mmCIF file with all atom_site columns, C-alpha atoms in Angstrom:
data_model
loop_
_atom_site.group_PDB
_atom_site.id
_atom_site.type_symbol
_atom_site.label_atom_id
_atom_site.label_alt_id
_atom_site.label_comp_id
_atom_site.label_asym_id
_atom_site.label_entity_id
_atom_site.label_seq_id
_atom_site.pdbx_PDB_ins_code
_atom_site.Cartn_x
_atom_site.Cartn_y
_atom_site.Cartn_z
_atom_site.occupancy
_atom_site.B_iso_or_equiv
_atom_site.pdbx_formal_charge
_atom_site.auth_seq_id
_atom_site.auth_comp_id
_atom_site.auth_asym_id
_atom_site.auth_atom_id
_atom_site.pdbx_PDB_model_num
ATOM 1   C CA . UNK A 1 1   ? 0.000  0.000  0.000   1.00 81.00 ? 1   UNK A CA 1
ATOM 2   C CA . UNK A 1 2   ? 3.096  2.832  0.870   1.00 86.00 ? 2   UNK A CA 1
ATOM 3   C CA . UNK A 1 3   ? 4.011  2.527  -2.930  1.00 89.00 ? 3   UNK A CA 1
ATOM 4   C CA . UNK A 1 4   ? 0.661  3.371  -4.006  1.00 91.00 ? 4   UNK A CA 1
ATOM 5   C CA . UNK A 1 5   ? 0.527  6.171  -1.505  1.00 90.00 ? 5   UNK A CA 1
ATOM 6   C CA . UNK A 1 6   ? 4.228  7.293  -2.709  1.00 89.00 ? 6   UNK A CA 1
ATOM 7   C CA . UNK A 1 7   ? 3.043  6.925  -6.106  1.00 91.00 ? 7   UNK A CA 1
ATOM 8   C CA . UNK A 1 8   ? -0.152 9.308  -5.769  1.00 92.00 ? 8   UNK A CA 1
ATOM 9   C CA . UNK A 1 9   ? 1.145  11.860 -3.314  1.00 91.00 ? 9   UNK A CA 1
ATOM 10  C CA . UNK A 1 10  ? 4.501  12.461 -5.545  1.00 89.00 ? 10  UNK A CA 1
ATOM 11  C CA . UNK A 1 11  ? 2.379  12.726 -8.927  1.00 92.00 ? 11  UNK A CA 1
ATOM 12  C CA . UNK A 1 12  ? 0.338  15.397 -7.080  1.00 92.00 ? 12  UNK A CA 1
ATOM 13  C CA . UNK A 1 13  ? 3.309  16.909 -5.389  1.00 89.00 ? 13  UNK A CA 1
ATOM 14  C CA . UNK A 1 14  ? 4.865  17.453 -9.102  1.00 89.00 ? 14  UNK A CA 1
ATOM 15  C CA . UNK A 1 15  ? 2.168  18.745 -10.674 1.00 91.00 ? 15  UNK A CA 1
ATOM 16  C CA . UNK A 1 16  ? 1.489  21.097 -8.085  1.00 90.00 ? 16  UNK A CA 1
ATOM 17  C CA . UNK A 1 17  ? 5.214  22.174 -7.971  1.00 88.00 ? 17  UNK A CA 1
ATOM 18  C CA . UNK A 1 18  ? 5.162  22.275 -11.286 1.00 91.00 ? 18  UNK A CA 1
ATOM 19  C CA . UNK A 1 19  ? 2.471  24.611 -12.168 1.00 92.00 ? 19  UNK A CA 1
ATOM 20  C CA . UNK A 1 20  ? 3.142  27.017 -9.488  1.00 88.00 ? 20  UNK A CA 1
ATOM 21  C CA . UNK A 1 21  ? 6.544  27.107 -10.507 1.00 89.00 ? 21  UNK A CA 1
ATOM 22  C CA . UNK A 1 22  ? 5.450  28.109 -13.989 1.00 91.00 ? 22  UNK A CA 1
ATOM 23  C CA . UNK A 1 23  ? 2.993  30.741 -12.215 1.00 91.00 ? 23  UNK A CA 1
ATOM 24  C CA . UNK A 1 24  ? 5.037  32.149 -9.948  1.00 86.00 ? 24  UNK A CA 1
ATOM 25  C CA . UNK A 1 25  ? 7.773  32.415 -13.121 1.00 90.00 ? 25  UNK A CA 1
ATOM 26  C CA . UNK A 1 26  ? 5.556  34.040 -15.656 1.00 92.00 ? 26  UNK A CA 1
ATOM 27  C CA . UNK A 1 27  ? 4.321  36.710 -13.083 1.00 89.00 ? 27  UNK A CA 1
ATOM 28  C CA . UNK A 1 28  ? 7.305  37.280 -10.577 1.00 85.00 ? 28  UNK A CA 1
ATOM 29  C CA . UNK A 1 29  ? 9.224  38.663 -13.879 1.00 88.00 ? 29  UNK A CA 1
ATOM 30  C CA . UNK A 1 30  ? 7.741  42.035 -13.650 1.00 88.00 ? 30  UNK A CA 1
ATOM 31  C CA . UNK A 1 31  ? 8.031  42.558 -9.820  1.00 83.00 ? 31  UNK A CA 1
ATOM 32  C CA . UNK A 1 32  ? 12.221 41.725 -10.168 1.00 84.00 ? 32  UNK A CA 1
ATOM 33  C CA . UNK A 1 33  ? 11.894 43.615 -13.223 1.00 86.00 ? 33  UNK A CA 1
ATOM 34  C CA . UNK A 1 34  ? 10.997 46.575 -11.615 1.00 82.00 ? 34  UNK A CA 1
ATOM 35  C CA . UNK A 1 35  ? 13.517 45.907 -8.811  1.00 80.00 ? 35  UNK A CA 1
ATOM 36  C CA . UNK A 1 36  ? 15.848 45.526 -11.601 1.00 80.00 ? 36  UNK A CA 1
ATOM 37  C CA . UNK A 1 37  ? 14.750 49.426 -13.365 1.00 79.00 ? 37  UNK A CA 1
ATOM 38  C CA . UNK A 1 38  ? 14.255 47.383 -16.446 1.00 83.00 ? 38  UNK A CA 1
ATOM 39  C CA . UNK A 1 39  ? 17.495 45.724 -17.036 1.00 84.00 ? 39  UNK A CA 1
ATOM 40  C CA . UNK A 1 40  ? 15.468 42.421 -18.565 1.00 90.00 ? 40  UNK A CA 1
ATOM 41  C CA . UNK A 1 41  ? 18.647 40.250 -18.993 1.00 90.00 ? 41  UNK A CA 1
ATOM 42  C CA . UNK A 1 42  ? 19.731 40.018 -15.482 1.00 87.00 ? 42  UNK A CA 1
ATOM 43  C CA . UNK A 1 43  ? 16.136 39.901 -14.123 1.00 88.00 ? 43  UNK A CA 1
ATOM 44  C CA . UNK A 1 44  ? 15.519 36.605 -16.674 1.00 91.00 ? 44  UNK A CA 1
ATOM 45  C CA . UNK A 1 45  ? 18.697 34.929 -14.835 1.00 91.00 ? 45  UNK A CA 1
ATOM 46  C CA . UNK A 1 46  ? 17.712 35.671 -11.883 1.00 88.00 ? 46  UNK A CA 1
ATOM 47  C CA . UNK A 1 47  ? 14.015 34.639 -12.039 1.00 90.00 ? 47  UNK A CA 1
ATOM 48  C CA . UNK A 1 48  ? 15.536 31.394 -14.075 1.00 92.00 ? 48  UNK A CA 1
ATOM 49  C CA . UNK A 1 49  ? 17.726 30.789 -10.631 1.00 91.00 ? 49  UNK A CA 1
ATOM 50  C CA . UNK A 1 50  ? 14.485 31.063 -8.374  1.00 88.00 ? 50  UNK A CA 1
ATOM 51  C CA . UNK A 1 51  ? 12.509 28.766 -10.562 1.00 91.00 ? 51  UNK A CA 1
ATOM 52  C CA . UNK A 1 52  ? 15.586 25.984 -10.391 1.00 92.00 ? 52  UNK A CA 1
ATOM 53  C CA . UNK A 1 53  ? 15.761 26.713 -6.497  1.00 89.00 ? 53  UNK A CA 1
ATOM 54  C CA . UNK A 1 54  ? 11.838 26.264 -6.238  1.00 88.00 ? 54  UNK A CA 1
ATOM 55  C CA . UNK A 1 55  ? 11.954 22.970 -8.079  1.00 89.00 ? 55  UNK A CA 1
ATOM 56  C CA . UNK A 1 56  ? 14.735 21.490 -5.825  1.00 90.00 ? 56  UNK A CA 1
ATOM 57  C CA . UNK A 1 57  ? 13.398 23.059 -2.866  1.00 87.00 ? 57  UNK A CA 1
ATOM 58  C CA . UNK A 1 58  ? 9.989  21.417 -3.029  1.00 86.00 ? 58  UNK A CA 1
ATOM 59  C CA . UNK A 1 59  ? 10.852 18.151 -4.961  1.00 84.00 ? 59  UNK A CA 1
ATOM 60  C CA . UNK A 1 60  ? 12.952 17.444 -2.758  1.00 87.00 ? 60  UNK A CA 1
ATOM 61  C CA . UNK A 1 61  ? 11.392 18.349 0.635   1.00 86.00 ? 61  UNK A CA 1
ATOM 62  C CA . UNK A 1 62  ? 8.574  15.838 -0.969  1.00 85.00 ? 62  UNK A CA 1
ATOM 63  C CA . UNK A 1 63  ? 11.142 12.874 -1.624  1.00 83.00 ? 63  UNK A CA 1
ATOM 64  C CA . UNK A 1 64  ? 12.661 13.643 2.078   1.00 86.00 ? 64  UNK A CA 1
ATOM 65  C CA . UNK A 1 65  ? 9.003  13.213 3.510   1.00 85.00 ? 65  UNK A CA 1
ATOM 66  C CA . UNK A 1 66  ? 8.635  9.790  2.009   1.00 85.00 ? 66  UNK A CA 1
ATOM 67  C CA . UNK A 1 67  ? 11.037 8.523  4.994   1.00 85.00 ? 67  UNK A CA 1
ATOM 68  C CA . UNK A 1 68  ? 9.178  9.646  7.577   1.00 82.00 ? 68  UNK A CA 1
ATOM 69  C CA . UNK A 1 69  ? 5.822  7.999  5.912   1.00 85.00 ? 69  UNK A CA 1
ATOM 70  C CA . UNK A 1 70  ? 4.235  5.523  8.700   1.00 86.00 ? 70  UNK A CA 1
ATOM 71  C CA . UNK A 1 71  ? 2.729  2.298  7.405   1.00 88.00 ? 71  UNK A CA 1
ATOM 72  C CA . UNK A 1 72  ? -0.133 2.555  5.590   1.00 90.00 ? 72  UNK A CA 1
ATOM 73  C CA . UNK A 1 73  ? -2.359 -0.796 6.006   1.00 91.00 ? 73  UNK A CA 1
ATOM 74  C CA . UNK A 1 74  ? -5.847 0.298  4.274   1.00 92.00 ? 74  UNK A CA 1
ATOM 75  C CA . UNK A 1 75  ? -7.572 3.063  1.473   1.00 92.00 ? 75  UNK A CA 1
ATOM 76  C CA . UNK A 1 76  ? -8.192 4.970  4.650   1.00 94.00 ? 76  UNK A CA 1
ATOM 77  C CA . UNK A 1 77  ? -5.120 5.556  5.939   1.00 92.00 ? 77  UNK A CA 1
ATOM 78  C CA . UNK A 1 78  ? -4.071 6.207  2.622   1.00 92.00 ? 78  UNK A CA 1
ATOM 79  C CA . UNK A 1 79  ? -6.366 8.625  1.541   1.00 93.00 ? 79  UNK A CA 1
ATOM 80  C CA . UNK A 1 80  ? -5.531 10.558 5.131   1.00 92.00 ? 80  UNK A CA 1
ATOM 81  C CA . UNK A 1 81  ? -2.170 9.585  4.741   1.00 91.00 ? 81  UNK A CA 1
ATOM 82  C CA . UNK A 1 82  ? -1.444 11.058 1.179   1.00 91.00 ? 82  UNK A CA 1
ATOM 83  C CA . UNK A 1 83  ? -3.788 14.698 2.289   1.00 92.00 ? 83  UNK A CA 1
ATOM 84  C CA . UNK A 1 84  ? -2.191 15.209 5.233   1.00 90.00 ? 84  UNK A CA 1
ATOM 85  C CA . UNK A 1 85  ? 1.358  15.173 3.141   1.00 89.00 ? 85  UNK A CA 1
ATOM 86  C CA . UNK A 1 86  ? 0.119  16.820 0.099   1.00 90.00 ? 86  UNK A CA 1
ATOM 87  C CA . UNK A 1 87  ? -1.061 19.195 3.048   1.00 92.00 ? 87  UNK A CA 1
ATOM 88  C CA . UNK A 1 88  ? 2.887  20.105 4.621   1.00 87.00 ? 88  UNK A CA 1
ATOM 89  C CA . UNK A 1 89  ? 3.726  20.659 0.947   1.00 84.00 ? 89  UNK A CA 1
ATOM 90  C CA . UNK A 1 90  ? 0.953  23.059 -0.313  1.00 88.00 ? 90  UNK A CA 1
ATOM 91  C CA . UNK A 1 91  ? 1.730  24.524 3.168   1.00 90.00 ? 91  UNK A CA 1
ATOM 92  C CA . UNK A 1 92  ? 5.868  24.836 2.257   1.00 83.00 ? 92  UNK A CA 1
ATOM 93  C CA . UNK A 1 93  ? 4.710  26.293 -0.867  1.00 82.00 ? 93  UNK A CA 1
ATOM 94  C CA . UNK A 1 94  ? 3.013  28.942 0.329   1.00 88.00 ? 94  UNK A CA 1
ATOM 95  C CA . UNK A 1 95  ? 5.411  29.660 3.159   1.00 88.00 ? 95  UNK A CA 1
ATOM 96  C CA . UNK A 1 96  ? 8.052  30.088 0.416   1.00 82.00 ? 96  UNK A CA 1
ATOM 97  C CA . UNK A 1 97  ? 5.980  32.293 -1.631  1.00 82.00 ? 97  UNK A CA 1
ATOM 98  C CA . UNK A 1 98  ? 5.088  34.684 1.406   1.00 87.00 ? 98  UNK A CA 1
ATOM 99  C CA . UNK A 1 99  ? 9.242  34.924 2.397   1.00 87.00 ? 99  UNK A CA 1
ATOM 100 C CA . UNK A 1 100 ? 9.703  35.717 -1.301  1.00 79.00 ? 100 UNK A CA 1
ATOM 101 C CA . UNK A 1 101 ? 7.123  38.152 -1.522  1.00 80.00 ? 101 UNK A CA 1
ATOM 102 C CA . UNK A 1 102 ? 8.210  40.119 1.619   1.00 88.00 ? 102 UNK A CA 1
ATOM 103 C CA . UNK A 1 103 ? 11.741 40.213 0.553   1.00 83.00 ? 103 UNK A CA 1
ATOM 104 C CA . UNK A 1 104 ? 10.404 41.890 -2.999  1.00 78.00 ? 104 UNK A CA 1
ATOM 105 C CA . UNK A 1 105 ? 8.582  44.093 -1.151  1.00 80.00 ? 105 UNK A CA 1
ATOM 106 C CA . UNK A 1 106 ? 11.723 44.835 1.503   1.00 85.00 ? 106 UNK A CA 1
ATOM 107 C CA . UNK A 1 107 ? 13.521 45.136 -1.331  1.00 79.00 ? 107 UNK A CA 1
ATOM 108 C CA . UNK A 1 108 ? 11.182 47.949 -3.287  1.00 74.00 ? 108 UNK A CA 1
ATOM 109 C CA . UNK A 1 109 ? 10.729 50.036 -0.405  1.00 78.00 ? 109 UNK A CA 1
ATOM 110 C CA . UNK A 1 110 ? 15.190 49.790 -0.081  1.00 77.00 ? 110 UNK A CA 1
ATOM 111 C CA . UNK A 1 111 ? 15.171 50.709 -4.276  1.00 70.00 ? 111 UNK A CA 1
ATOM 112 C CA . UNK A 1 112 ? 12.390 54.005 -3.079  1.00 70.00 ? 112 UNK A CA 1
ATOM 113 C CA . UNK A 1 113 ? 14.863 55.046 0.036   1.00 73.00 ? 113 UNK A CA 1
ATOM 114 C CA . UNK A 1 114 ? 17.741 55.144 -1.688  1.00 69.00 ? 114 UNK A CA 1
ATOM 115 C CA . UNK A 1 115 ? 16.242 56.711 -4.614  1.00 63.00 ? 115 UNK A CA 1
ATOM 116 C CA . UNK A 1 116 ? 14.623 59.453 -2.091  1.00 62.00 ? 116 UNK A CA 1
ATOM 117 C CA . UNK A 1 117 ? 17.767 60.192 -0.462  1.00 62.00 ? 117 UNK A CA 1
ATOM 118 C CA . UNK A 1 118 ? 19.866 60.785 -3.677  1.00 61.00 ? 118 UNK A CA 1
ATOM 119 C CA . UNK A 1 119 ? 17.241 63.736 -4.386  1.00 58.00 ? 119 UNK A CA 1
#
């Protein structure tokens, strides 16, 4: 039964990763962008090196919780096994997105006081 539940919970765990990833990608460019006054090739690497940090972050916090996966012995334990993981990792993902968007936004208001003070 554990490989089934291993199975299910790291097909949703990709997907998931996976299209937030691509979400997070398409619409964090104009936020570093802006960080970046404009200069599009640095802000492309850079968003390129979140993305790739993302990906290994959460792919392979999801492997690493696989070890500490108890025994499943029936479809109900696996159902409430494989939610409450899927759970921790929709949970990491949003934790991630909230420390990223509150160092943008530390960042911004850094870019606007130095920007203030040169006047």
């Amino acid at each position: 039964m554990n490989i089934l539940a291993y199975t299910i919970y790291l097909l949703i765990t990709y997907f998931v990763t996976v299209h937030v990833g691509k979400v997070f990608y398409k619409n964090g460019r104009v936020y570093i962008l802006n960080l970046l006054a404009g200069d599009e090739s640095t802000t492309d690497s850079i968003n390129k090196i979140l993305l790739t940090g993302y990906y290994l972050l959460n792919l392979g916090y999801a492997s690493l919780m696989i070890r500490f996966w108890k025994s499943i012995y029936s479809y109900e334990e696996l159902v409430s096994s494989i939610g409450i993981m899927t759970g921790r990792i929709l949970l990491s993902l949003a934790l991630i997105h909230f420390f990223n968007m509150i160092v943008i936004y530390l960042l911004s208001n850094y870019k606007k006081s130095i920007h203030h003070h040169k006047i």
